[in-house]
CSV table of C-alpha atoms in Angstrom, one decimal:
chain,number,residue,atom,x,y,z
A,66,MET,CA,-52.4,91.8,-24.6
A,67,ILE,CA,-55.4,90.2,-26.2
A,68,ARG,CA,-53.2,88.3,-28.7
A,69,SER,CA,-51.0,87.0,-25.8
A,70,SER,CA,-54.1,85.7,-24.0
A,71,ILE,CA,-55.4,83.9,-27.1
A,72,HIS,CA,-52.0,82.3,-27.7
A,73,LEU,CA,-51.7,81.2,-24.1
A,74,GLY,CA,-55.2,79.7,-24.3
A,75,ARG,CA,-54.3,77.8,-27.5
A,76,THR,CA,-51.1,76.5,-25.9
A,77,LEU,CA,-52.9,75.2,-22.8
A,78,THR,CA,-55.6,73.5,-24.9
A,79,ALA,CA,-53.0,71.7,-27.1
A,80,GLY,CA,-51.1,70.6,-24.0
A,81,ALA,CA,-54.2,69.2,-22.4
A,82,LEU,CA,-55.0,67.3,-25.6
A,83,VAL,CA,-51.6,65.8,-25.8
A,84,ALA,CA,-51.8,64.8,-22.1
A,85,GLY,CA,-55.2,63.3,-22.6
A,86,LEU,CA,-53.9,61.3,-25.6
A,87,GLY,CA,-50.9,60.1,-23.6
A,88,LEU,CA,-53.1,59.0,-20.7
A,89,SER,CA,-55.4,57.1,-23.1
A,90,SER,CA,-52.4,55.4,-24.6
A,91,ALA,CA,-51.2,54.4,-21.2
A,92,LEU,CA,-54.5,53.0,-20.2
A,93,LEU,CA,-54.9,51.1,-23.5
A,94,ALA,CA,-51.4,49.8,-23.7
A,95,PRO,CA,-51.7,47.0,-21.0
A,96,VAL,CA,-54.8,45.7,-22.7
A,97,ALA,CA,-53.1,45.5,-26.1
A,98,SER,CA,-50.0,43.9,-24.7
A,99,ALA,CA,-51.6,41.6,-22.1
A,100,HIS,CA,-50.2,38.0,-22.2
A,101,ASP,CA,-52.6,35.2,-23.0
A,102,THR,CA,-53.8,33.4,-19.8
A,103,ALA,CA,-55.3,29.9,-19.2
A,104,ILE,CA,-59.0,30.3,-18.7
A,105,GLY,CA,-60.2,26.7,-18.8
A,106,GLY,CA,-59.6,23.2,-20.1
A,107,SER,CA,-59.8,19.5,-19.3
A,108,ILE,CA,-58.0,20.0,-16.0
A,109,THR,CA,-58.2,22.8,-13.4
A,110,GLU,CA,-56.2,23.6,-10.3
A,111,GLY,CA,-56.7,21.0,-7.6
A,112,ASP,CA,-58.6,18.5,-9.6
A,113,VAL,CA,-58.8,14.9,-8.3
A,114,LEU,CA,-59.3,12.5,-11.2
A,115,ASP,CA,-60.2,8.8,-11.2
A,116,GLU,CA,-57.5,8.0,-13.8
A,117,PHE,CA,-54.7,9.8,-15.5
A,118,PRO,CA,-56.1,11.7,-18.5
A,119,GLU,CA,-55.3,10.4,-22.0
A,120,GLU,CA,-55.4,14.0,-23.3
A,121,ILE,CA,-54.8,17.4,-21.6
A,122,THR,CA,-56.4,20.4,-23.2
A,123,ILE,CA,-55.9,24.0,-22.0
A,124,GLU,CA,-58.0,27.0,-23.3
A,125,PHE,CA,-56.3,30.4,-23.4
A,126,SER,CA,-57.7,33.9,-23.5
A,127,ALA,CA,-56.4,34.4,-27.1
A,128,ILE,CA,-55.0,32.3,-29.9
A,129,PRO,CA,-51.3,31.6,-29.1
A,130,ARG,CA,-48.7,31.9,-31.8
A,131,ASP,CA,-47.5,28.7,-33.4
A,132,GLY,CA,-44.0,27.5,-32.5
A,133,PHE,CA,-42.1,27.6,-29.2
A,134,ASN,CA,-45.0,26.1,-27.3
A,135,ASN,CA,-44.4,23.3,-24.8
A,136,PHE,CA,-46.5,21.3,-22.3
A,137,ALA,CA,-45.0,19.0,-19.6
A,138,VAL,CA,-46.2,16.8,-16.8
A,139,THR,CA,-44.1,16.3,-13.6
A,140,ASP,CA,-44.5,13.8,-10.8
A,141,GLN,CA,-44.6,16.1,-7.7
A,142,ALA,CA,-43.3,13.4,-5.4
A,143,THR,CA,-40.1,12.7,-7.3
A,144,GLY,CA,-39.8,15.9,-9.4
A,145,GLU,CA,-39.3,13.7,-12.5
A,146,VAL,CA,-40.6,15.0,-15.8
A,147,LEU,CA,-42.8,12.2,-17.1
A,148,PHE,CA,-43.2,13.6,-20.6
A,149,SER,CA,-42.9,16.8,-22.5
A,150,GLU,CA,-44.1,17.7,-26.0
A,151,GLU,CA,-45.3,20.5,-28.2
A,152,PRO,CA,-49.1,20.8,-28.1
A,153,GLU,CA,-51.5,20.9,-31.1
A,154,ILE,CA,-53.2,24.3,-31.6
A,155,ASN,CA,-56.9,24.5,-32.4
A,156,GLU,CA,-57.8,28.1,-32.1
A,157,ARG,CA,-57.5,29.0,-28.4
A,158,GLU,CA,-57.3,25.4,-27.3
A,159,LEU,CA,-53.9,23.6,-27.1
A,160,THR,CA,-53.8,19.8,-26.6
A,161,ILE,CA,-51.3,17.1,-25.8
A,162,THR,CA,-51.8,13.3,-25.7
A,163,THR,CA,-50.3,11.1,-23.0
A,164,PRO,CA,-47.7,8.8,-24.6
A,165,GLU,CA,-48.7,5.2,-24.8
A,166,ASP,CA,-45.7,4.1,-22.8
A,167,GLN,CA,-46.7,6.2,-19.9
A,168,ASP,CA,-49.0,4.9,-17.2
A,169,PRO,CA,-48.5,7.3,-14.2
A,170,GLY,CA,-51.3,5.9,-12.0
A,171,ASP,CA,-52.2,7.4,-8.6
A,172,GLY,CA,-50.3,10.4,-7.4
A,173,ASP,CA,-49.9,14.2,-7.4
A,174,TYR,CA,-48.8,15.8,-10.6
A,175,MET,CA,-47.9,19.3,-12.0
A,176,PHE,CA,-48.9,20.2,-15.5
A,177,GLY,CA,-46.7,23.0,-16.8
A,178,PHE,CA,-47.0,25.1,-19.9
A,179,GLN,CA,-44.9,27.6,-21.8
A,180,ILE,CA,-46.5,29.3,-24.9
A,181,THR,CA,-45.9,32.2,-27.2
A,182,SER,CA,-48.8,34.6,-26.5
A,183,SER,CA,-50.6,36.4,-29.3
A,184,ASP,CA,-48.6,39.5,-28.5
A,185,GLY,CA,-45.4,37.6,-29.1
A,186,HIS,CA,-44.3,37.3,-25.5
A,187,ALA,CA,-43.7,34.0,-23.6
A,188,THR,CA,-46.2,33.0,-21.0
A,189,ARG,CA,-45.6,30.3,-18.4
A,190,GLY,CA,-47.9,28.7,-15.9
A,191,GLY,CA,-48.8,25.5,-14.0
A,192,ILE,CA,-51.8,23.5,-12.9
A,193,SER,CA,-51.5,20.9,-10.1
A,194,PHE,CA,-53.9,17.9,-10.1
A,195,SER,CA,-54.1,14.4,-8.5
A,196,VAL,CA,-55.1,10.9,-9.5
A,197,GLU,CA,-56.9,8.7,-7.1
A,198,SER,CA,-58.3,5.5,-8.7
A,199,GLY,CA,-59.2,3.8,-5.5
A,200,GLU,CA,-57.0,0.8,-6.2
A,201,GLY,CA,-55.1,1.4,-3.0
A,202,THR,CA,-58.3,1.2,-1.0
A,203,ALA,CA,-59.2,-2.1,-2.7
A,204,SER,CA,-55.8,-3.5,-1.9
A,205,ALA,CA,-56.2,-2.5,1.8
A,206,SER,CA,-59.6,-4.3,1.8
A,207,GLU,CA,-58.1,-7.4,0.3
A,208,THR,CA,-55.3,-7.3,2.9
A,209,ALA,CA,-57.9,-7.0,5.7
A,210,ASN,CA,-59.8,-10.0,4.3
A,211,GLY,CA,-56.6,-11.9,4.0
A,212,ALA,CA,-55.8,-11.1,7.6
A,213,ALA,CA,-59.2,-12.3,8.6
A,214,VAL,CA,-58.8,-15.6,6.8
A,215,ASP,CA,-55.3,-16.1,8.4
A,216,SER,CA,-56.8,-15.3,11.8
A,217,GLU,CA,-59.4,-18.0,11.2
A,218,GLY,CA,-56.8,-20.6,10.3
A,219,ALA,CA,-54.5,-19.6,13.2
A,220,GLU,CA,-54.5,-21.5,16.4
A,221,THR,CA,-55.9,-20.1,19.6
A,222,PRO,CA,-53.6,-19.6,22.6
A,223,ALA,CA,-55.3,-22.4,24.4
A,224,GLU,CA,-54.8,-24.8,21.5
A,225,ALA,CA,-51.2,-23.8,21.3
A,226,ALA,CA,-50.7,-24.3,25.0
A,227,GLU,CA,-52.3,-27.8,24.8
A,228,GLU,CA,-50.1,-28.7,21.9
A,229,ALA,CA,-47.0,-27.4,23.8
A,230,GLU,CA,-48.1,-29.4,26.9
A,231,GLY,CA,-48.5,-32.5,24.8
A,232,MET,CA,-45.2,-32.0,23.2
A,233,SER,CA,-43.5,-31.5,26.6
A,234,THR,CA,-44.9,-34.8,27.9
A,235,TRP,CA,-43.7,-36.6,24.8
A,236,MET,CA,-40.3,-35.0,25.2
A,237,LYS,CA,-40.1,-36.0,28.8
A,238,TRP,CA,-40.8,-39.6,28.0
A,239,ALA,CA,-38.3,-39.5,25.2
A,240,LEU,CA,-35.6,-38.0,27.4
A,241,ALA,CA,-36.5,-40.5,30.1
A,242,GLY,CA,-36.1,-43.3,27.6
A,243,VAL,CA,-32.7,-42.0,26.4
A,244,GLY,CA,-31.6,-41.7,30.0
A,245,VAL,CA,-32.6,-45.3,30.7
A,246,LEU,CA,-30.7,-46.5,27.7
A,247,ALA,CA,-27.7,-44.5,28.8
A,248,VAL,CA,-27.8,-46.1,32.2
A,249,ILE,CA,-28.2,-49.5,30.8
A,250,ALA,CA,-25.2,-48.9,28.5
A,251,VAL,CA,-23.1,-47.8,31.4
A,252,LEU,CA,-24.2,-50.7,33.5
A,253,ALA,CA,-23.4,-53.1,30.6
A,254,VAL,CA,-19.9,-51.7,30.3
A,255,MET,CA,-19.3,-51.9,34.0
A,256,LEU,CA,-20.6,-55.4,34.0
A,257,ALA,CA,-18.3,-56.4,31.2
A,258,LYS,CA,-15.3,-55.0,33.0
A,259,ARG,CA,-16.2,-56.8,36.2
A,260,ARG,CA,-16.5,-60.1,34.4
A,261,GLY,CA,-13.1,-59.4,32.9
A,262,TYR,CA,-11.6,-58.9,36.3
A,263,ASP,CA,-13.3,-62.0,37.6
A,264,ALA,CA,-11.9,-64.1,34.8
A,265,GLU,CA,-8.4,-62.9,35.6
C-alpha cells in the first residue's frame, strides 16, 4: 500500500514536470519564431514630405536574411508601381535609392516591403506617405496674380457700352451712306431708261 502511494506520487510529479515544460515551450515558441517587424526608418505611416525622398530606409526588429527581399513604391492615385528593387542590408536597416529617372512629385504613395525575417519566414507590410511641395499653391497664386493683371487691362462695362454706342453710330452712318448710294444707282438706271424712251 505504501509502495503504491509512493509510485503514484512519483507519477504525478513527473506528469506535472512534463506539463510545465510543455507550457514553457508554448510560451517561448512565439517569441523565438516571431517575424521581424518594421520599427522605424526615414518614413513613417502618414508622413507628409516636402519632396520625394532620394532614399528610403526601414529599420526592422531583427536582422533580416539576405535574399528574397524587395521594396516597391506605388502611386496610390493610379495604382502604378513606380519602381521596385532589392534593398541593401546594413544590420537591421534596409535601404533603397530612388532611381534617377524617377521624379514622382506631389501625391499620395504607398511604400511596400517583403523581406525574409531572421526566422526564415516572409514578412510583408506597407507604409503610406504623401508629398506636398507647395508648388501647387504657388501656381494658384500666380494664376490669381495673372487674373488681377488681366482684370486691370480689361475694359469696364461703361467703356464697352460707350465703344458699342460709338460703333453703332458709325454703322448707322455707313448704312445710311450705302442706302443713299443704292438709291442714286437706282435713280440713275431709271433716268437712263427714260432717256432711252424719250430718244425713241
